[in-house]
Coordinates of C-alpha atoms in Angstrom, one line a residue:
X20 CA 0.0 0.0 0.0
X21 CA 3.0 2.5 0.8
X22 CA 5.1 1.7 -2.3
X23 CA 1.7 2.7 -4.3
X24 CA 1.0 5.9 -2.5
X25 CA 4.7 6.9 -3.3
X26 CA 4.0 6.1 -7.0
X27 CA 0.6 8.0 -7.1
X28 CA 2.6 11.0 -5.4
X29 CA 5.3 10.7 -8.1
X30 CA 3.1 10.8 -10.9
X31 CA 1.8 13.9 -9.3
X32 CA 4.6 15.6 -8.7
X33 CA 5.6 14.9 -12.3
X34 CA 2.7 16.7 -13.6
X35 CA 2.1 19.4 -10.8
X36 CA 5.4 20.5 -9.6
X37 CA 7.0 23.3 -10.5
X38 CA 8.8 23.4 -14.3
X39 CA 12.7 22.8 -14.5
X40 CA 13.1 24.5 -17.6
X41 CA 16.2 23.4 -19.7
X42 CA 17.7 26.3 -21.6
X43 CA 20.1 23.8 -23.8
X44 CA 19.4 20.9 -25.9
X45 CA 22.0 19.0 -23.6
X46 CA 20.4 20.7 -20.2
X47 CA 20.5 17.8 -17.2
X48 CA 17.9 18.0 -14.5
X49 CA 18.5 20.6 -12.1
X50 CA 18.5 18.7 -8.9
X51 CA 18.3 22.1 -6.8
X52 CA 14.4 22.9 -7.7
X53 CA 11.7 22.0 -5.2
X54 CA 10.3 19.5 -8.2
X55 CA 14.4 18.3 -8.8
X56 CA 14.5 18.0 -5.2
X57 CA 11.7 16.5 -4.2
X58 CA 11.6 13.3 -7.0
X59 CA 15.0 12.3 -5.7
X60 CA 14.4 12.3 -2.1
X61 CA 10.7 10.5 -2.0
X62 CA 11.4 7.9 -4.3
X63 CA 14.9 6.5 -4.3
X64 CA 14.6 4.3 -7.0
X65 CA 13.9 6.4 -9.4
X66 CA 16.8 8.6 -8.5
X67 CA 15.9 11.7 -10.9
X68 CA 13.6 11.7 -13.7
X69 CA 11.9 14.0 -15.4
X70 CA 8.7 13.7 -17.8
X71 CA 8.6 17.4 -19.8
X72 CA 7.1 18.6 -23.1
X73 CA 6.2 21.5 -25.3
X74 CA 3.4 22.1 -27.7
X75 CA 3.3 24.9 -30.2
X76 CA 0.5 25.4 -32.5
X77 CA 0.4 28.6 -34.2
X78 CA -1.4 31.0 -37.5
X79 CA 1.2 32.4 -40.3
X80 CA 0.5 34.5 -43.0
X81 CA 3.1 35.1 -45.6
X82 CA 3.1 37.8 -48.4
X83 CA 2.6 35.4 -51.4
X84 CA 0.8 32.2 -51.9
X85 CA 3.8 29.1 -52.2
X86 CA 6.2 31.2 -50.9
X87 CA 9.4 29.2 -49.7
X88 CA 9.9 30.0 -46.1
X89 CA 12.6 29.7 -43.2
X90 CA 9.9 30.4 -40.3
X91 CA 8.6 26.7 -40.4
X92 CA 8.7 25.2 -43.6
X93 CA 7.8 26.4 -47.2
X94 CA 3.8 27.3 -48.0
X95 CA 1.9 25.2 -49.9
X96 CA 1.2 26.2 -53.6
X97 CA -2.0 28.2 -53.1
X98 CA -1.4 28.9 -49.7
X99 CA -0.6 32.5 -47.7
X100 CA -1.8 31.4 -44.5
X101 CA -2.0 28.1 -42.1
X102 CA -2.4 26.8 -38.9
X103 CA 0.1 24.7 -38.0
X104 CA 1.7 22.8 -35.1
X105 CA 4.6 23.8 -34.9
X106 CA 6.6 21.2 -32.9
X107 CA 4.9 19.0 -30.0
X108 CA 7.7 17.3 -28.1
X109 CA 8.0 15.1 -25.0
X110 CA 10.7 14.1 -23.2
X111 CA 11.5 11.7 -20.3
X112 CA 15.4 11.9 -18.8
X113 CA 16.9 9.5 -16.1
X114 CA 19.6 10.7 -14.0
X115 CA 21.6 8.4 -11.1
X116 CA 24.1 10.2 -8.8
X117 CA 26.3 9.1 -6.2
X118 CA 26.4 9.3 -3.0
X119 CA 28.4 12.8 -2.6
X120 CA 25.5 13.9 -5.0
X121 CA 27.3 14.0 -8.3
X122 CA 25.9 12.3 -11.6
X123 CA 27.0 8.9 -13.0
X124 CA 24.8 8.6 -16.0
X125 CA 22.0 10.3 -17.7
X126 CA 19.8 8.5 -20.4
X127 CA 17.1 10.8 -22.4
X128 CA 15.0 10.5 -24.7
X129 CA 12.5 13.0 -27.0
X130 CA 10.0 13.0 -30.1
X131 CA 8.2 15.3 -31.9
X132 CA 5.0 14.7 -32.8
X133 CA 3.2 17.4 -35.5
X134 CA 0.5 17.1 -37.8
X135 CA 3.7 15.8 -40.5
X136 CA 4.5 13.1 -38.5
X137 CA 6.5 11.8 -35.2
X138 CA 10.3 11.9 -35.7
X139 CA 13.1 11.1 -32.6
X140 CA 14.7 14.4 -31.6
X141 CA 17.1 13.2 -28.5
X142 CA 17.9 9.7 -27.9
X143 CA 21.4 9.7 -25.9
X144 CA 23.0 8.1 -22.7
X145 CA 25.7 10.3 -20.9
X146 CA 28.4 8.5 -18.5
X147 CA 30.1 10.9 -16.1
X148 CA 33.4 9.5 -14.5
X149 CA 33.2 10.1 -11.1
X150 CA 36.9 10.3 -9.8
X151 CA 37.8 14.2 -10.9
X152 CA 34.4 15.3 -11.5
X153 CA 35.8 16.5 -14.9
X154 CA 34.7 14.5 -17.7
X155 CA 31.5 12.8 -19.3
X156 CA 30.7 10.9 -22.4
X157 CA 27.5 11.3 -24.6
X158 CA 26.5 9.0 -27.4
X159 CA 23.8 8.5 -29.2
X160 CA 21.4 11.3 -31.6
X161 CA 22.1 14.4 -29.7
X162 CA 22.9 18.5 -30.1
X163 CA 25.6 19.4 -32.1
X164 CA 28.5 20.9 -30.5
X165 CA 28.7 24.1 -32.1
X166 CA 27.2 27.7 -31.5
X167 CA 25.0 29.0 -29.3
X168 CA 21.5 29.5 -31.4
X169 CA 21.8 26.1 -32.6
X170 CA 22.0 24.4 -29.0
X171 CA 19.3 26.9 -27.6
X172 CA 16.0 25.2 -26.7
X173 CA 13.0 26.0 -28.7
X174 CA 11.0 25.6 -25.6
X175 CA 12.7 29.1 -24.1
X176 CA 13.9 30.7 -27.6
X177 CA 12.7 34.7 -28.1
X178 CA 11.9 33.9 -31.6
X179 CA 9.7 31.6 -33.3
X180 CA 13.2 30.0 -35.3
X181 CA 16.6 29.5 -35.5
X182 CA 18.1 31.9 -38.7
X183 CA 18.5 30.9 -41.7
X184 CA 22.3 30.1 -41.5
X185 CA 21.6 27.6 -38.4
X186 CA 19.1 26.0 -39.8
X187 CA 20.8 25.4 -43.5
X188 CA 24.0 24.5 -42.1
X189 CA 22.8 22.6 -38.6
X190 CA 19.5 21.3 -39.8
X191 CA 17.6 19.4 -37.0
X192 CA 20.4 20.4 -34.8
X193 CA 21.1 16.5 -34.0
X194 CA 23.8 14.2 -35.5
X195 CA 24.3 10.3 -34.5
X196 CA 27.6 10.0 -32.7
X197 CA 29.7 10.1 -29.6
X198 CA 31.0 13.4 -27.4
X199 CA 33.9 13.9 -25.0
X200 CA 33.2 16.8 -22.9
X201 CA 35.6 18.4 -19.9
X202 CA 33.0 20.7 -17.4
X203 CA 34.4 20.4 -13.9
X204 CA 31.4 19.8 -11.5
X205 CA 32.8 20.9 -8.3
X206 CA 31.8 24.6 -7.2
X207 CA 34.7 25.7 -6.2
X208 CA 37.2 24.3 -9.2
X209 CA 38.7 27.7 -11.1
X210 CA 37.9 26.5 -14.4
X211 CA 34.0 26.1 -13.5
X212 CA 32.6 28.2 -15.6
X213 CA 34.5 26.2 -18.6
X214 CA 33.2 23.7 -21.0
X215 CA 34.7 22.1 -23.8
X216 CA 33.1 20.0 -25.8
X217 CA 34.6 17.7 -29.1
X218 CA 32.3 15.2 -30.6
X219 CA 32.6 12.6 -33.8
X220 CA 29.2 12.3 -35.8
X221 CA 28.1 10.9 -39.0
X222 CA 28.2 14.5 -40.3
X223 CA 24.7 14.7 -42.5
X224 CA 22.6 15.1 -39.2
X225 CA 19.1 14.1 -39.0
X226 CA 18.3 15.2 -42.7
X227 CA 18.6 11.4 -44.0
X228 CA 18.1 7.7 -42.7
X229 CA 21.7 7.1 -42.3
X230 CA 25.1 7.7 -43.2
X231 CA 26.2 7.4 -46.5
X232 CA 30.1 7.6 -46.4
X233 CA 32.4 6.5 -44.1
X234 CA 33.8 10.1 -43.3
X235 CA 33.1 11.6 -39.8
X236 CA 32.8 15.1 -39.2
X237 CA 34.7 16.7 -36.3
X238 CA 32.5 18.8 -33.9
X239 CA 33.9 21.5 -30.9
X240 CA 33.2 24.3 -28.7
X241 CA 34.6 26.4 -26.2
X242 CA 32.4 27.9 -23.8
X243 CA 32.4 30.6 -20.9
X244 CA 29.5 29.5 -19.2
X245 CA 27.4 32.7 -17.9
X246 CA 29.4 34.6 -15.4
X247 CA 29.1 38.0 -13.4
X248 CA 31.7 40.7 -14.8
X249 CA 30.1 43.5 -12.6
X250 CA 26.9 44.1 -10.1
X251 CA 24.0 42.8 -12.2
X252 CA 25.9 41.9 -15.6
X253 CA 26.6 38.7 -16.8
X254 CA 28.6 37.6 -19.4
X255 CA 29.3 34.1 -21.6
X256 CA 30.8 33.8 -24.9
X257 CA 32.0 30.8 -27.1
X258 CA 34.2 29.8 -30.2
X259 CA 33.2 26.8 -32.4
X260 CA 34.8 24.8 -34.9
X261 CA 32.6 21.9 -37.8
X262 CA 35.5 19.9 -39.5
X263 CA 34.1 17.6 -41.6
X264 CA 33.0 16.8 -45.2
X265 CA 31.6 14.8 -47.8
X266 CA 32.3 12.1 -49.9
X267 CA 33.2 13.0 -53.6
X268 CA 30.8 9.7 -55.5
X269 CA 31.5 11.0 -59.0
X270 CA 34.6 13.0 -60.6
X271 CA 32.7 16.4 -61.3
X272 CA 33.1 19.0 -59.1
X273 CA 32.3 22.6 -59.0
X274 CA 34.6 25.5 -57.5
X275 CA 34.4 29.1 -57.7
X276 CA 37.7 30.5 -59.6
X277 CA 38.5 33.5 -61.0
X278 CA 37.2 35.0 -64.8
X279 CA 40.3 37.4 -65.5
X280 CA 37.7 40.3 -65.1
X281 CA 37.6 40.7 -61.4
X282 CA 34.4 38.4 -61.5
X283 CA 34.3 35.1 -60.6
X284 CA 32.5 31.8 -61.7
X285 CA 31.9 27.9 -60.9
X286 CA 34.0 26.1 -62.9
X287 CA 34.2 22.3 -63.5
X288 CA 37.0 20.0 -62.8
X289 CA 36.5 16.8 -63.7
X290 CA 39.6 14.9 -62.3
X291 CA 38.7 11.4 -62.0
X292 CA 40.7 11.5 -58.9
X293 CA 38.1 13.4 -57.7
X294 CA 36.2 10.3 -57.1
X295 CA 37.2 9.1 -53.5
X296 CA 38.4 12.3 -52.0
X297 CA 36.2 14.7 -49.5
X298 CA 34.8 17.6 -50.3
X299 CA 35.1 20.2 -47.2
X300 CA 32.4 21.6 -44.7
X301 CA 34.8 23.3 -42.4
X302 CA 33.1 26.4 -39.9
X303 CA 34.7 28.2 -37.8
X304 CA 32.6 30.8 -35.2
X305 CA 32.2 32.7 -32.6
X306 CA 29.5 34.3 -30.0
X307 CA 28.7 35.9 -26.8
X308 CA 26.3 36.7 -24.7
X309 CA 25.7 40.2 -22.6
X310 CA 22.7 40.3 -20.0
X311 CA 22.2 43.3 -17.9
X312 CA 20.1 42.1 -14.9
X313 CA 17.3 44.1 -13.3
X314 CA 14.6 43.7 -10.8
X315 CA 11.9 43.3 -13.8
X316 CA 14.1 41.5 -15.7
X317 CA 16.6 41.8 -18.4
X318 CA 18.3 43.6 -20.9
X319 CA 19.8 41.1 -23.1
X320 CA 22.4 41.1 -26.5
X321 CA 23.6 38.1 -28.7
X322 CA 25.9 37.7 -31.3
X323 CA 27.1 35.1 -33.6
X324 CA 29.0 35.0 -36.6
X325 CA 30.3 31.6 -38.5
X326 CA 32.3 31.4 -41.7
X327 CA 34.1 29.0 -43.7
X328 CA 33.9 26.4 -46.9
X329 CA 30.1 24.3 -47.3
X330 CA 29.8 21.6 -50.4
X331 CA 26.6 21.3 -51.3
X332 CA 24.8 20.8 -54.5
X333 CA 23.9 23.2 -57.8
X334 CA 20.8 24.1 -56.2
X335 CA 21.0 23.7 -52.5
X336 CA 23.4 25.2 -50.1
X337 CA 21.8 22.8 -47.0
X338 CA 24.5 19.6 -46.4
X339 CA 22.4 16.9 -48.5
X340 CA 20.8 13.9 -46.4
X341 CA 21.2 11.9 -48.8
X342 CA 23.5 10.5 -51.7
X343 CA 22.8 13.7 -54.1
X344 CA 21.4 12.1 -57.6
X345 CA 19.4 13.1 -60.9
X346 CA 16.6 11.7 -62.2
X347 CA 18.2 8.6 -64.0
X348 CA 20.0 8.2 -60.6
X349 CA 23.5 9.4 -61.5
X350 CA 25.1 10.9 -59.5
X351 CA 25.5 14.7 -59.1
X352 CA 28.3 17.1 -58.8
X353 CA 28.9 18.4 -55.9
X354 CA 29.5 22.6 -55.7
X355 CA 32.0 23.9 -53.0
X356 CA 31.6 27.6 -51.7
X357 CA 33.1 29.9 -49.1
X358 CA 30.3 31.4 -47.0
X359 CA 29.7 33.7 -44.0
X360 CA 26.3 34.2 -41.9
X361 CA 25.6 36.1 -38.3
X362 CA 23.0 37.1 -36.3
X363 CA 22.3 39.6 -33.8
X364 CA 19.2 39.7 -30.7
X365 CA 18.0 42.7 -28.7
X366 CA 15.8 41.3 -25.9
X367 CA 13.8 44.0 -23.2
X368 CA 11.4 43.2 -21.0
X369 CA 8.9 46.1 -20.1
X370 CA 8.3 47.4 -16.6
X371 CA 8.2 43.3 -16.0
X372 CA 9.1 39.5 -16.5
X373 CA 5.8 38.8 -18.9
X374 CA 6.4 41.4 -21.2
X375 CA 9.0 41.2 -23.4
X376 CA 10.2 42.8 -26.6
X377 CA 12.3 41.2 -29.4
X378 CA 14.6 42.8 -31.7
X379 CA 16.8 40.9 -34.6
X380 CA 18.9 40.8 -37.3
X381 CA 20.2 37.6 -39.3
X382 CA 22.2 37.5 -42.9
X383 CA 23.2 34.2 -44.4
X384 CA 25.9 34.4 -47.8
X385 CA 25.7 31.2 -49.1
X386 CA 28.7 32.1 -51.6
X387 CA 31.1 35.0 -50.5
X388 CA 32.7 35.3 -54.1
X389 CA 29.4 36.4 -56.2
X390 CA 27.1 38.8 -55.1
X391 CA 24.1 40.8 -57.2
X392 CA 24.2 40.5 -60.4
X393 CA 26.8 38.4 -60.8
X394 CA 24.3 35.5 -59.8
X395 CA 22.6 34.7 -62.8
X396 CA 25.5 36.6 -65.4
X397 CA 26.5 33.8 -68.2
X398 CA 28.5 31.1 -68.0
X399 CA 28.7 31.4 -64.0
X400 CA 26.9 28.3 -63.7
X401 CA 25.2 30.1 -60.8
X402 CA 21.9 29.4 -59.2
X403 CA 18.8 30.6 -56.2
X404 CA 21.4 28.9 -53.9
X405 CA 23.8 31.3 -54.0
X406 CA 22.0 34.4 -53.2
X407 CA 22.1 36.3 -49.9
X408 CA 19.3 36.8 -47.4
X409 CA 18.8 39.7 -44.8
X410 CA 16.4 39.0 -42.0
X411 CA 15.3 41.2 -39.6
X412 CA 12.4 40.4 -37.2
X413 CA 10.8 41.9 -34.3
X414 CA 7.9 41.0 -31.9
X415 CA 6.7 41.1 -28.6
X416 CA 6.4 37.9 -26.0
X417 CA 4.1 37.8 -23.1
X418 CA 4.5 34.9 -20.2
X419 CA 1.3 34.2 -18.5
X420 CA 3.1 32.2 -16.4
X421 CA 5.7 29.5 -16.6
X422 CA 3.3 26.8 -18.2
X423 CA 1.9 29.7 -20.7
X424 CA 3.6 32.2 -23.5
X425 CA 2.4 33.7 -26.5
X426 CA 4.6 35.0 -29.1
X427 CA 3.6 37.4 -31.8
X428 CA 6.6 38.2 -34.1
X429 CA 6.9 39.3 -37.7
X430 CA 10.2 38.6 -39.9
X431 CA 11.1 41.0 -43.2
X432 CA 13.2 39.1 -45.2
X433 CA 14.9 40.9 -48.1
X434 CA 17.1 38.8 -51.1
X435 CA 19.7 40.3 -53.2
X436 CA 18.4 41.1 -56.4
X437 CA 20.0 39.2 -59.5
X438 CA 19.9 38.2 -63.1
X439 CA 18.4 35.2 -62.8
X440 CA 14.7 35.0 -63.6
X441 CA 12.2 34.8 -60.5
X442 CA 15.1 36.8 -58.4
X443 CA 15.4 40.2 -60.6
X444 CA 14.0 42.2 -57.2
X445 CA 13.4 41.5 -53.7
X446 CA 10.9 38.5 -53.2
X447 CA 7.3 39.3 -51.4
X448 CA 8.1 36.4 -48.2
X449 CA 8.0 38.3 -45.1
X450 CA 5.7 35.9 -42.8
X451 CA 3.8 36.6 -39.6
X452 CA 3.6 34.6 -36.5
X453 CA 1.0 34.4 -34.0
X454 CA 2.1 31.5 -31.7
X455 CA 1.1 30.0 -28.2
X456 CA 3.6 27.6 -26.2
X457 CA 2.0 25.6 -23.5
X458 CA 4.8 23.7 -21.6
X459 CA 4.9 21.4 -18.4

């Protein structure tokens, strides 16, 4: 009769207690919350778990009907507005610690469940060793290591998405692999507020059922966990680094090379060497973090910028899923550009915690070495895929409380214009979101 009690008050607490909100894809239970607190001392078998889930349906309307979209998937073809679920995710983590109250493992796991279907987000076990409280080992689908938008939870993000240059280069944010990572746990250890992270994955992420060459992609980042630099302001930064790449199937390949006129154009090379060898997807970034704390709230800027070498396809810059092919199932050439992307947030609240007001700014240049109308001149072999897009976005949040948010938020995205057809002026796609979060 007692053990069932405790189960019936476990269940409860599950669903009643108070939210432990994770900030970070990789977020462990935080054992020092009344609801944290409270599973692992009145039922010591289950040590720490933690049942949690988001759901976010939402309205859009976009400028045109069919417009292709970055704030949650192209519109249909006669389509200009939609209600949509956005993502509907649960989760259920399992933490053990010892008995000095460090961890020793943590399993998780998490699916999203939309009106498109149920897809695995998180499915990972993490070992900790438990002699110098320095070290743990992830492996499984998990967060990339790299930035700070792309590991920043949906559940808790300002804005309804990622920007465009997270989402084409990280899409899904997951990869299938394993993760060393050095974060010492004790609180009084000087390098506390340091995390490194280096991680091996398949490289092609979520986008595809498997991995299709036998390259791995390398995967870091350095992080200054938050930290006060003065009364009330708090500071944490990062650098990142992708090394990785893709396997070269056929002997065509496209790079950008100088014309002679200052301009510059794809041009083939056709080595049959080619075949074999891997074609680059090396980033390197940086970000930080300021937050100016006050009684109502905060005062809040972010910055990121990433650069560096993507291979793609003609008419995609987004790291293919699969093994890229043509209709009669050859296989295509791959293109190789130089990019650059950032973004920039403003967040105020407004005389309190449920009111706050979002400012940003995003650009994504797929190709550094065309720009204009360049894209499109002949004999460039140039395509939609190399043009550059400007974001900027605004909107205003309110928190009913912390099971409750509602998020209205309009983006103005602006394209170079180009010589090629369909992209002679700036495309009619800014998109409006009216979006409610419930979350427990």
């Amino acid at each position: 009769m007692k053990s069932k009690v405790c189960i019936v008050v476990f269940v409860l607490t599950l669903c009643m207690g108070k939210t432990s909100k994770a900030q970070f894809l990789m977020d462990m239970i935080d054992t020092t919350t009344s609801l944290g607190k409270g599973m692992f001392s009145m039922y010591k078998k289950f040590d720490a778990v933690r049942l949690s889930g988001y759901m976010q349906p939402q309205f859009q309307y976009i400028q045109t009907r069919g417009a292709e979209s970055f704030a949650g998937g192209d519109f249909k073809e006669h389509v200009d507005n939609r209600f949509m679920l956005r993502r509907g995710r649960i989760k259920v983590d399992y933490e053990r610690f010892n008995k000095e109250g460090y961890p020793v493992m943590q399993f998780a796991f998490q699916f999203d469940g939309t009106e498109r279907g149920v897809n695995i987000r998180d499915f990972f076990g993490r070992f900790f060793e438990n002699k110098l409280n320095y070290f743990s080992m992830t492996i499984g689908v998990f967060a990339r290591p790299i930035g700070w938008e792309v590991n920043y939870s949906s559940s808790v993000r300002e804005t309804p998405e990622r920007g465009r240059m997270s989402q084409i280069l990280m899409k899904t944010e997951r990869d299938l692999g394993v993760m060393f990572s050095f974060e010492p746990r004790q609180a009084d250890h000087p390098l506390r507020n340091f995390k490194v992270d280096l991680g091996f994955f398949n490289g092609q992420g979520l986008s595809g059922s498997g991995d299709y060459d036998s390259h791995k992609d390398i995967g870091t980042r350095i992080a200054l966990k938050p930290k006060l630099i003065a009364n009330d302001v708090q500071l944490s930064a990062g650098a990142s680094m992708w090394y990785g790449g893709i396997e070269q199937f056929t002997n065509r390949v496209y790079k950008m090379q100088a014309t002679g006129d200052g301009h510059y154009a794809f041009k083939e090379n056709s080595d049959s060497s080619n075949i074999g060898e891997i074609a680059p997807r090396h980033y390197f970034g940086a970000d930080a973090q300021l937050r100016f704390l006050h009684p109502y709230g905060k005062t809040e800027f972010r910055a990121e910028y990433l650069a560096g070498t993507q291979t793609a396809t003609a008419k995609e810059s987004e790291t293919p899923g699969i093994i890229p092919i043509d209709i009669d199932g050859n296989y295509q050439p791959l293109y190789i550009r130089r990019f650059d992307g950032a973004y920039f947030y403003f967040l105020q609240n407004l005389g309190s915690k449920k009111h706050q007001f979002v400012l940003k700014y995003d650009w994504y240049d797929p190709n550094k070495r065309v720009k204009g109308t360049e894209i499109g001149a002949p004999n460039t072999n140039t395509t939609p895929a190399d043009i550059r897009y400007d974001t900027f976005g605004f909107g205003y949040v309110y928190y009913f409380d912390e099971h409750l948010k509602a998020t209205f938020y309009y983006d103005m995205v602006k394209n170079e214009d180009t010589a090629l057809p369909g992209y002679t002026e700036d495309l009619k796609d800014n998109v409006f979101t009216c979006r409610l979060q419930f979350q427990f």
